[in-house]
PDB file of C-alpha atoms and ligand atoms in Angstrom:
ATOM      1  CA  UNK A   5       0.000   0.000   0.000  1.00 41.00           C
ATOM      2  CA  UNK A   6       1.222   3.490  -0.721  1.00 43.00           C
ATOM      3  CA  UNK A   7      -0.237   5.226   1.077  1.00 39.00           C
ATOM      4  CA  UNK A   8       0.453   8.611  -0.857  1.00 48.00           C
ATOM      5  CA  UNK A   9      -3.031   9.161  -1.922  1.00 68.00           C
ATOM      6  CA  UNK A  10      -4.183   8.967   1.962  1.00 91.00           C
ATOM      7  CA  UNK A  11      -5.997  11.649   3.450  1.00 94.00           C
ATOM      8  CA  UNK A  12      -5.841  12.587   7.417  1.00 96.00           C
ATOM      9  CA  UNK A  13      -7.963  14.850   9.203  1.00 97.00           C
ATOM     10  CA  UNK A  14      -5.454  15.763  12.399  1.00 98.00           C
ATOM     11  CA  UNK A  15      -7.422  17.568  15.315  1.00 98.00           C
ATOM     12  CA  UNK A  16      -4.984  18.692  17.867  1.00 97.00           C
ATOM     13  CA  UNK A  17      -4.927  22.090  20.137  1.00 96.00           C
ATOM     14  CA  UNK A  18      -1.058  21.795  21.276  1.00 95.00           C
ATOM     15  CA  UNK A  19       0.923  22.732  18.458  1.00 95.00           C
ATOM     16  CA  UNK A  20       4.064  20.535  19.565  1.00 94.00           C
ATOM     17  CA  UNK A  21       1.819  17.367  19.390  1.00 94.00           C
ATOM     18  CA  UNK A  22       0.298  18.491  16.314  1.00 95.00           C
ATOM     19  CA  UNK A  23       3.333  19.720  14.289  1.00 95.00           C
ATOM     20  CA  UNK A  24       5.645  16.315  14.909  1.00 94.00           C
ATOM     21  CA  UNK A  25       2.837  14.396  13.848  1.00 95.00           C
ATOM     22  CA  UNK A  26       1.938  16.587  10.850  1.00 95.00           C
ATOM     23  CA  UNK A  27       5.545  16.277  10.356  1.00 95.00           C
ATOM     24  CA  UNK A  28       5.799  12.138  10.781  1.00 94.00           C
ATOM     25  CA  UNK A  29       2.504  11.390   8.660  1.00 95.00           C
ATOM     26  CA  UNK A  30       3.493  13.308   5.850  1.00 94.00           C
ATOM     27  CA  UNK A  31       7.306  12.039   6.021  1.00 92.00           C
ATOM     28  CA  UNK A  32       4.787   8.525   5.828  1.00 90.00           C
ATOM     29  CA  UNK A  33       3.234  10.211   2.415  1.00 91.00           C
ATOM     30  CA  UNK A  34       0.106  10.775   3.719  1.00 94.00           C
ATOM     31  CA  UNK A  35      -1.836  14.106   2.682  1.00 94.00           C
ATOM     32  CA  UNK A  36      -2.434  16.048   6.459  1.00 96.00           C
ATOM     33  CA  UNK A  37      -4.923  19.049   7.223  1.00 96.00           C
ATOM     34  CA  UNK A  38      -4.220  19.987  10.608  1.00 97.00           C
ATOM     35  CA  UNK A  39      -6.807  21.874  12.826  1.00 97.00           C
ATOM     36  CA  UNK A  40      -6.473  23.040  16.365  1.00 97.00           C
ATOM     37  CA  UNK A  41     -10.364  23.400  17.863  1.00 97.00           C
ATOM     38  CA  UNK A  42     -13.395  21.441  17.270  1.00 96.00           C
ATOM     39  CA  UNK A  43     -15.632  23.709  15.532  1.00 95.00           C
ATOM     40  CA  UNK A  44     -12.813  23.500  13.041  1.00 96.00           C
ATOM     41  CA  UNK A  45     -12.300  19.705  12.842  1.00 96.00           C
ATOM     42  CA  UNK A  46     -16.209  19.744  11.894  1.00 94.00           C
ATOM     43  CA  UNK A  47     -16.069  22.262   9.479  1.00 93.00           C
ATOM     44  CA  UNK A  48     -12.849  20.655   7.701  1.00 93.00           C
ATOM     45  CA  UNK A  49     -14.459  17.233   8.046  1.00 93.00           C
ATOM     46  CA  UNK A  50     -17.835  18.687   6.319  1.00 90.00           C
ATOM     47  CA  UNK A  51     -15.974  19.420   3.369  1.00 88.00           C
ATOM     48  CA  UNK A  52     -15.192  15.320   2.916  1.00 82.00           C
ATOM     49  CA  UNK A  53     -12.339  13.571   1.256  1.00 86.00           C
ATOM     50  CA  UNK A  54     -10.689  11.851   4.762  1.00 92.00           C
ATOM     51  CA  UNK A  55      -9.962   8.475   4.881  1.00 92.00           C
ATOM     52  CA  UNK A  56      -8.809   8.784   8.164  1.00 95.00           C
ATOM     53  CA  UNK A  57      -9.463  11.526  11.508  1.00 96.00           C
ATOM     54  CA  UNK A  58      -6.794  11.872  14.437  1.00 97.00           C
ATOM     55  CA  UNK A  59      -8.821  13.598  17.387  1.00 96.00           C
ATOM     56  CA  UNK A  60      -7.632  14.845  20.639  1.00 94.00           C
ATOM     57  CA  UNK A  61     -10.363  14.828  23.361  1.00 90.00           C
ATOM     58  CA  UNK A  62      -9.607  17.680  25.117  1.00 90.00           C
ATOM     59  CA  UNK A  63     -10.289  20.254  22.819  1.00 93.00           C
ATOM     60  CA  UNK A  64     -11.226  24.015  22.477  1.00 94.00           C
ATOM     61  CA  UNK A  65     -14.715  25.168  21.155  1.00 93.00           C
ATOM     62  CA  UNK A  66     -16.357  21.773  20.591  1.00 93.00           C
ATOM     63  CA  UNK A  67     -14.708  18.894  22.482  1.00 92.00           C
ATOM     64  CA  UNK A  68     -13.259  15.908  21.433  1.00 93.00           C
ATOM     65  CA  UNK A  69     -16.037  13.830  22.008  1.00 90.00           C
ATOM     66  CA  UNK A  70     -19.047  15.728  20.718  1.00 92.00           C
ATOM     67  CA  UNK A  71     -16.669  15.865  17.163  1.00 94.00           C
ATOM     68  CA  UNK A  72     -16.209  12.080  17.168  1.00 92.00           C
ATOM     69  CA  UNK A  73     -20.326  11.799  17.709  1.00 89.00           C
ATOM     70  CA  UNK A  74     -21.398  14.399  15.284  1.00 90.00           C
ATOM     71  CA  UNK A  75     -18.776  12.559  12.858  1.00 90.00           C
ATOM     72  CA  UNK A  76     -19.812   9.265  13.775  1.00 85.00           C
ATOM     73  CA  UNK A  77     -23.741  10.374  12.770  1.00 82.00           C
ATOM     74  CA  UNK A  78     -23.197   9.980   9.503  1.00 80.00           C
ATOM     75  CA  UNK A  79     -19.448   8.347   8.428  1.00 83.00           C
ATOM     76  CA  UNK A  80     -18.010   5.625   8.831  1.00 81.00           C
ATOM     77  CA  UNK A  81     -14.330   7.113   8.825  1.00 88.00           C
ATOM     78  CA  UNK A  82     -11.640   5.584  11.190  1.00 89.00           C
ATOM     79  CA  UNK A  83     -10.980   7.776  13.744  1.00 91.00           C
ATOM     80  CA  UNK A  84      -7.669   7.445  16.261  1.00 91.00           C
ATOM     81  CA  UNK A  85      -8.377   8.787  19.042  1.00 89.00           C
ATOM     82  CA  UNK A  86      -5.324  10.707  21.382  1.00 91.00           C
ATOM     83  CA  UNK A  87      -6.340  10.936  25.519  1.00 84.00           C
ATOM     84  CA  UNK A  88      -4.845  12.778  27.729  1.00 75.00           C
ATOM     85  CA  UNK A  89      -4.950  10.974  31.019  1.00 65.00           C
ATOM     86  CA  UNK A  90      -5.240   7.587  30.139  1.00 59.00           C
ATOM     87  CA  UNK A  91      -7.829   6.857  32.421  1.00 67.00           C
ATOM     88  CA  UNK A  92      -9.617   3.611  31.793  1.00 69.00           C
ATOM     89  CA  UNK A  93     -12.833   5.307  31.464  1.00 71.00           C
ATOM     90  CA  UNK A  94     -11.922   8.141  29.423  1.00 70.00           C
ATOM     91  CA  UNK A  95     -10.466   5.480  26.880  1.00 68.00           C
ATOM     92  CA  UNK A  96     -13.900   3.326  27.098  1.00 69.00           C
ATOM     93  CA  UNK A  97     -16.159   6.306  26.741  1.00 71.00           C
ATOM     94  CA  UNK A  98     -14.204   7.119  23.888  1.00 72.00           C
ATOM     95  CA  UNK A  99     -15.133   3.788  22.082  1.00 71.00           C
ATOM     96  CA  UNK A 100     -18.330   3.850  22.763  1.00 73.00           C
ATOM     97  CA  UNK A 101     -19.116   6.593  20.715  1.00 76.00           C
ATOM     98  CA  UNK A 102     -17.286   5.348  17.685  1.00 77.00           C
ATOM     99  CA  UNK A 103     -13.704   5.769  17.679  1.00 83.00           C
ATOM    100  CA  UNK A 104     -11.992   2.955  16.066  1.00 82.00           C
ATOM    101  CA  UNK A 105      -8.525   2.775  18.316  1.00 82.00           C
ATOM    102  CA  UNK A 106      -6.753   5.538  20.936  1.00 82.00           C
ATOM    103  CA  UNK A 107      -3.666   6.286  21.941  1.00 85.00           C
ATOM    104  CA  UNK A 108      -2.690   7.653  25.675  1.00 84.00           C
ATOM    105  CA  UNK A 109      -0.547  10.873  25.567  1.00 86.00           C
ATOM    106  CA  UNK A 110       2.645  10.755  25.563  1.00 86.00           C
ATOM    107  CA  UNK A 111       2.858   9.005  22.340  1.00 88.00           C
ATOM    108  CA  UNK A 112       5.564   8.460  19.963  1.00 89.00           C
ATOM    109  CA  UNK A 113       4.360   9.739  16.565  1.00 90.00           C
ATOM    110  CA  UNK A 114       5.989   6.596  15.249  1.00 88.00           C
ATOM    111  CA  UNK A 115       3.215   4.210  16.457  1.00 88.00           C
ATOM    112  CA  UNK A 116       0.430   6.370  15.553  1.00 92.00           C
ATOM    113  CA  UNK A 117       1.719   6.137  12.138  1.00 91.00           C
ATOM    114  CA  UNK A 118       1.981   2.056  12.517  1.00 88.00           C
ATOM    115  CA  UNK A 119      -2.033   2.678  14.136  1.00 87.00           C
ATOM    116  CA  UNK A 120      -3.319   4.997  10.984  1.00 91.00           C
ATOM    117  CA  UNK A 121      -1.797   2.748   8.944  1.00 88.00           C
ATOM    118  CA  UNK A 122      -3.372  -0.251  10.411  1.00 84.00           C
ATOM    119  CA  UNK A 123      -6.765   0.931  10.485  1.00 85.00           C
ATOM    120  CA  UNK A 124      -6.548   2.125   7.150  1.00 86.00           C
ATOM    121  CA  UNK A 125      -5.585  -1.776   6.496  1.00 81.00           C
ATOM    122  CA  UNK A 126      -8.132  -2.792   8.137  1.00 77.00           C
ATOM    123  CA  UNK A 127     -10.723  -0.656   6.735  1.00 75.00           C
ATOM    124  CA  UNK A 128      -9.841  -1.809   3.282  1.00 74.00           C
ATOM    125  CA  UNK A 129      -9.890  -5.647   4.192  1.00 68.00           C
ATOM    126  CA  UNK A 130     -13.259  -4.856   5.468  1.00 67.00           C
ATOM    127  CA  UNK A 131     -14.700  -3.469   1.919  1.00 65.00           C
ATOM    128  CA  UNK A 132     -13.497  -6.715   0.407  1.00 62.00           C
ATOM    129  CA  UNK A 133     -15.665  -8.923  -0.585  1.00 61.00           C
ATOM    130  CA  UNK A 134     -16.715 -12.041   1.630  1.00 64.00           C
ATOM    131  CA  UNK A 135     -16.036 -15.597   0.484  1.00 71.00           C
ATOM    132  CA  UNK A 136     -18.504 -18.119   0.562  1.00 82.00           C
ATOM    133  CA  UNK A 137     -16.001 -20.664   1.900  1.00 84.00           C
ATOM    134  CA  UNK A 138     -11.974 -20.970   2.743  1.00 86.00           C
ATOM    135  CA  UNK A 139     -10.029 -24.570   2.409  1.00 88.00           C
ATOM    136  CA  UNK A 140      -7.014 -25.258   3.991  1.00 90.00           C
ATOM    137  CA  UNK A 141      -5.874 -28.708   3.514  1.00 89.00           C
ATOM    138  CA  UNK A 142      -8.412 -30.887   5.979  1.00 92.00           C
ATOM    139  CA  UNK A 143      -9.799 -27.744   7.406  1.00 94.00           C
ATOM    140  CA  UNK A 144     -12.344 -26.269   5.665  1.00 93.00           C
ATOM    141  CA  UNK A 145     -14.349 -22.972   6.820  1.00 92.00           C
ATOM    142  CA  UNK A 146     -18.144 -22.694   5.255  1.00 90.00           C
ATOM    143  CA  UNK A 147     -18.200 -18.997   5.788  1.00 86.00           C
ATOM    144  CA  UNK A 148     -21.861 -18.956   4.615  1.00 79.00           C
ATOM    145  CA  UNK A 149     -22.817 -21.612   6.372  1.00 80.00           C
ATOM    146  CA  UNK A 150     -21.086 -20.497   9.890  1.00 83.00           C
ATOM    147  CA  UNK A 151     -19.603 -24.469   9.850  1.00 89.00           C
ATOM    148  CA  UNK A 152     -16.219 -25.304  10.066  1.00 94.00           C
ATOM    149  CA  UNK A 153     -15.338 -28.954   9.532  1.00 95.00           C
ATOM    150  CA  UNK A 154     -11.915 -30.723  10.377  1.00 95.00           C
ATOM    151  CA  UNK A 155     -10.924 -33.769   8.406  1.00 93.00           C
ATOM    152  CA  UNK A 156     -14.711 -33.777   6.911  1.00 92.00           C
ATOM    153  CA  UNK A 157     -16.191 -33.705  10.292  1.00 94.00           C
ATOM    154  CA  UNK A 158     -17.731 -30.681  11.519  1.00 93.00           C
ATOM    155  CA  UNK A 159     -16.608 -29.080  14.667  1.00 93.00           C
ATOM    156  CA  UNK A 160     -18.677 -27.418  17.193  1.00 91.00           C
ATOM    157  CA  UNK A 161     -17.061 -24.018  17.635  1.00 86.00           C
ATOM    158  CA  UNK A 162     -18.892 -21.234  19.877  1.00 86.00           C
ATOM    159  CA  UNK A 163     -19.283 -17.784  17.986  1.00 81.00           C
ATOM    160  CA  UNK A 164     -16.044 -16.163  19.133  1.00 82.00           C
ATOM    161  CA  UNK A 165     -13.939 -19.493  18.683  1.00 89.00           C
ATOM    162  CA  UNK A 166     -15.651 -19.281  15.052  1.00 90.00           C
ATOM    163  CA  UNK A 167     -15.134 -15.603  15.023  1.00 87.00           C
ATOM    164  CA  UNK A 168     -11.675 -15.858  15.973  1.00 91.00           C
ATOM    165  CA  UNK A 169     -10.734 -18.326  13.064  1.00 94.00           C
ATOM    166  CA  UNK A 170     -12.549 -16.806  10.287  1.00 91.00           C
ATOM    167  CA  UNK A 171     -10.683 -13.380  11.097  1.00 89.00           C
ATOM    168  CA  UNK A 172      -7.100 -14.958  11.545  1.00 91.00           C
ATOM    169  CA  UNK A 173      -7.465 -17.516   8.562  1.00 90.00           C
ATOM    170  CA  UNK A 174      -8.483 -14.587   6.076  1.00 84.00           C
ATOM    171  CA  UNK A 175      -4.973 -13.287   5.447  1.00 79.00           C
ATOM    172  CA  UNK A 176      -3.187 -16.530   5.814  1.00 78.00           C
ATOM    173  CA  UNK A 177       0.805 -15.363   7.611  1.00 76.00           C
ATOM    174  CA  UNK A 178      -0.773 -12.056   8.702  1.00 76.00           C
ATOM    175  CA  UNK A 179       0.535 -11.297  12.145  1.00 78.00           C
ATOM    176  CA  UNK A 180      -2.673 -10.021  14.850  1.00 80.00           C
ATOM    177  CA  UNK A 181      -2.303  -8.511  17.756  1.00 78.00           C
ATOM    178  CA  UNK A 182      -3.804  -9.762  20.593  1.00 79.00           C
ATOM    179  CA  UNK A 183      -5.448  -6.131  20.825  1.00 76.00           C
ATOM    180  CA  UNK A 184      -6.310  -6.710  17.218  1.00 78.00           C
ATOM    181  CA  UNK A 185      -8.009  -9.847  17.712  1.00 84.00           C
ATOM    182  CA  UNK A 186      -9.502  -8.388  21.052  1.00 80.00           C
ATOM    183  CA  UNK A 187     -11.539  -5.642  18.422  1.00 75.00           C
ATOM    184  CA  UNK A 188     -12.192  -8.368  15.999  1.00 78.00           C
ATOM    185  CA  UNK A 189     -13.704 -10.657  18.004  1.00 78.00           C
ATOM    186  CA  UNK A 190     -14.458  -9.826  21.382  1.00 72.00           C
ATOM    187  CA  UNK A 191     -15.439  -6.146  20.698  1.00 66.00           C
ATOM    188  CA  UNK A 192     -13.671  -4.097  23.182  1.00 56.00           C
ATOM    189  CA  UNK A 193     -13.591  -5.762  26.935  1.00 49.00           C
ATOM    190  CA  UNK A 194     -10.725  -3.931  28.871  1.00 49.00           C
ATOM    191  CA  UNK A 195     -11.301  -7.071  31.389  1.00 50.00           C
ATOM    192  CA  UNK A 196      -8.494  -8.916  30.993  1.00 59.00           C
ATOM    193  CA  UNK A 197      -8.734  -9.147  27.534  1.00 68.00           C
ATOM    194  CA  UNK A 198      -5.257 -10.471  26.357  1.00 71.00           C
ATOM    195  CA  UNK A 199      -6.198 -13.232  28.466  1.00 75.00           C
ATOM    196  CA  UNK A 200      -9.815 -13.947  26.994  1.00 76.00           C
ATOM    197  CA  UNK A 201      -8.119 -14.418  23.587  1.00 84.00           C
ATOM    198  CA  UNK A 202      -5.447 -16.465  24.753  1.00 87.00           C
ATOM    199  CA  UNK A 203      -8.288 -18.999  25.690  1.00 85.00           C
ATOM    200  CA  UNK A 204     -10.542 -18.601  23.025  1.00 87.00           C
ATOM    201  CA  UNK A 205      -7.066 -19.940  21.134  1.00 92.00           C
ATOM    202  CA  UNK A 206      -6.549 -22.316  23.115  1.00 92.00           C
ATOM    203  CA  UNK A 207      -9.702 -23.917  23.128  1.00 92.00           C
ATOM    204  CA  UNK A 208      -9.984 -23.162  19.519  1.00 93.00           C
ATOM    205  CA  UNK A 209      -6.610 -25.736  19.082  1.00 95.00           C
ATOM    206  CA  UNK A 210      -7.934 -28.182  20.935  1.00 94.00           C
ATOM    207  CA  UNK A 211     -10.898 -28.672  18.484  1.00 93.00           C
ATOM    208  CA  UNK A 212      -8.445 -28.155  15.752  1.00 92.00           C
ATOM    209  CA  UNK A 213      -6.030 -31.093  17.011  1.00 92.00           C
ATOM    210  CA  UNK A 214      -3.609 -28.183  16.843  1.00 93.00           C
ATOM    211  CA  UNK A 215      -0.926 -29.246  19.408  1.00 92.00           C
ATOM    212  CA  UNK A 216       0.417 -25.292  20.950  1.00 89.00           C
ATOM    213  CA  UNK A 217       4.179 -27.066  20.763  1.00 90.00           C
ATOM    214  CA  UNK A 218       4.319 -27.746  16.939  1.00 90.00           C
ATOM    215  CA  UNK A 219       0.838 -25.980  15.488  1.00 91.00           C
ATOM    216  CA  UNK A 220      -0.259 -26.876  12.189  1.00 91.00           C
ATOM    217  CA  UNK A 221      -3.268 -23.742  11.925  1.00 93.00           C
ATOM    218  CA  UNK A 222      -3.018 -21.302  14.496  1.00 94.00           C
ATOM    219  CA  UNK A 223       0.555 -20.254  15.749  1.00 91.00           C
ATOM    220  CA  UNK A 224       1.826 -17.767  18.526  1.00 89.00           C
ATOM    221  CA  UNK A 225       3.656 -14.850  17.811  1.00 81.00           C
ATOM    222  CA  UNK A 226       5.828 -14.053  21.105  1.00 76.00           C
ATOM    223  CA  UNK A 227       4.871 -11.220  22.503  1.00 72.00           C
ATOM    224  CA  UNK A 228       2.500 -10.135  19.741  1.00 76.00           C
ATOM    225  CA  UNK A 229      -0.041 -12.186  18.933  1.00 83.00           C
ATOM    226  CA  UNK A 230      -1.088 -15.243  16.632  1.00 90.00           C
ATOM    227  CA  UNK A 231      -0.994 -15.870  12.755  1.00 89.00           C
ATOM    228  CA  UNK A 232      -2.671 -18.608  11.133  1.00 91.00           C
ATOM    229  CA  UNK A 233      -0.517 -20.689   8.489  1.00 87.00           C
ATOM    230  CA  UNK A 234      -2.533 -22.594   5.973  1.00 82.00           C
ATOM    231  CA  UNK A 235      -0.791 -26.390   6.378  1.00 79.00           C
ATOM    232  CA  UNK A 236       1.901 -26.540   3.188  1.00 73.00           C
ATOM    233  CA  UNK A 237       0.297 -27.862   0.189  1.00 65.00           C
ATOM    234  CA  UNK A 238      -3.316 -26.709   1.553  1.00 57.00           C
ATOM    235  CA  UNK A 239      -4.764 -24.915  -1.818  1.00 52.00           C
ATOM    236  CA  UNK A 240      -6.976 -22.483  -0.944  1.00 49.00           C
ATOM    237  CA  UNK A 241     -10.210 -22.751  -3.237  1.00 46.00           C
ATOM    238  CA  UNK A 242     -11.457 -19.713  -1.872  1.00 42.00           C
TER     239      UNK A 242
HETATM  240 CA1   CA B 564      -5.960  18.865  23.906  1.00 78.29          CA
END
C-alpha cells in the first residue's frame, strides 16, 4: 500500500503534538490538514475527502467527544483517538461513541503512524468482498454456512472461537495482535482481555487437534499475537 493518496484529518490544540505528527505522517506520504479546535475539525471534516481523523479529546470550542459523535452520525471514517490521562474510562467512553482505536498521551508519533496505517488496512480488508467458503488442507471454513469442519467432520465451535478463526485464517501469515483480535472478536472488553483471547485460542486448538508445541493452523507470535498458516500444500479454493 502506498499510502500517498491517503488523506488525514489531524485535530490537535497543542501545536508541539500536532506539528511532529503533521511532520511524521506526511514524512509517511500521507496528505495532512491539521486543525487546532473542534468547531474547526467539523467544518474541515464537512468538506469530505478523509480516509482517516486523528482527534484529541480535550479540545477548544467543541470537544473531542461531541466531534467524534457528530462525525460518527453519519461516516463511517476511522478515527484514532489521542487521551490525555489515560484513564480507563476516558479510553472506554471514547469507544463507545465510535472511535476505532486511541492512543494515551505521551505518544511516539511513530506508532500512531503504525495505528493509521493499520486501520486504514483494516478498513480496506473490510470493503473486500466475503467468500462463501476458505479450504485449507483438511480444514475447511463454510463462511456462509457459519460451519467449520476438520478432516470432513464438523466441529462445534462457539461464535467467538468461530469468530476468531474466520478473522485470523483470512490473510493466511498475517501477524494479529492480541489487541487486534480483542476488536475483531471480542469487541472491546478492557477485562483482561489479552487473556480472553489467549483462551478462546486455546480452546480453539484443541478442536483443531492443533498441538500449541508444533501448530499446524493457528501459531503464537511471542509477545504479539497469533498468525494462522494454511498447512503446506493446503490450496486455498477460496
Ligand atoms: Ca488537547
Amino acid at each position: 500500500m502506498s499510502g500517498s493518496a491517503h488523506k488525514v484529518l489531524l485535530v490537535e490544540d497543542e501545536r508541539t503534538i500536532r506539528e511532529a505528527v503533521e511532520a511524521y505522517l506526511e514524512r509517511d506520504g500521507f496528505w495532512v490538514k491539521s486543525v487546532g479546535d473542534g468547531y474547526a475539525a467539523l467544518e474541515a471534516f464537512a468538506k469530505g475527502g478523509f480516509d482517516l481523523v486523528v482527534l484529541d479529546l480535550m479540545l477548544p470550542k467543541v470537544p473531542g467527544e461531541e466531534v467524534c459523535r457528530r462525525i460518527r452520525d453519519h461516516s463511517d471514517v476511522p478515527i484514532i483517538m489521542l487521551t490525555a490521562k489515560g484513564s480507563e474510562e476516558e479510553r472506554v467512553r471514547g469507544l463507545e461513541i465510535g472511535a476505532d482505536d486511541y492512543l494515551v498521551k505521551p505518544f511516539s508519533p511513530r506508532e500512531l503512524v503504525a495505528r493509521v496505517r493499520a486501520l486504514l488496512r483494516r478498513a480496506k480488508a473490510d470493503e473486500a468482498p466475503q467468500r462463501d467458503r476458505a479450504d485449507f488442507g483438511p480444514l475447511e471454513i463454510d463462511l456462509a454456512g457459519h460451519r467449520v469442519r476438520l478432516g470432513g467432520v464438523e466441529l462445534d465451535l462457539t461464535a467467538s472461537e468461530y469468530k476468531l478463526l474466520v478473522t485470523l485464517s483470512r490473510y493466511p501469515g498475517r501477524v494479529y495482535s492480541r489487541m487486534e483480535l480483542v476488536e475483531k472478536v471480542l469487541g472491546y472488553d478492557f477485562e483482561g482481555y489479552e487473556r480472553a483471547i489467549d483462551s478462546h485460542v486455546k480452546n480453539l486448538r484443541a478442536k483443531l487437534d492443533d498441538d500449541p508445541k508444533e501448530p499446524t493452523f493457528i501459531h503464537t507470535v511471542f509477545g504479539v499475537g497469533y498468525r494462522f498458516d494454511a498447512p503446506p500444500h493446503a490450496e486455498d479454493a477460496g
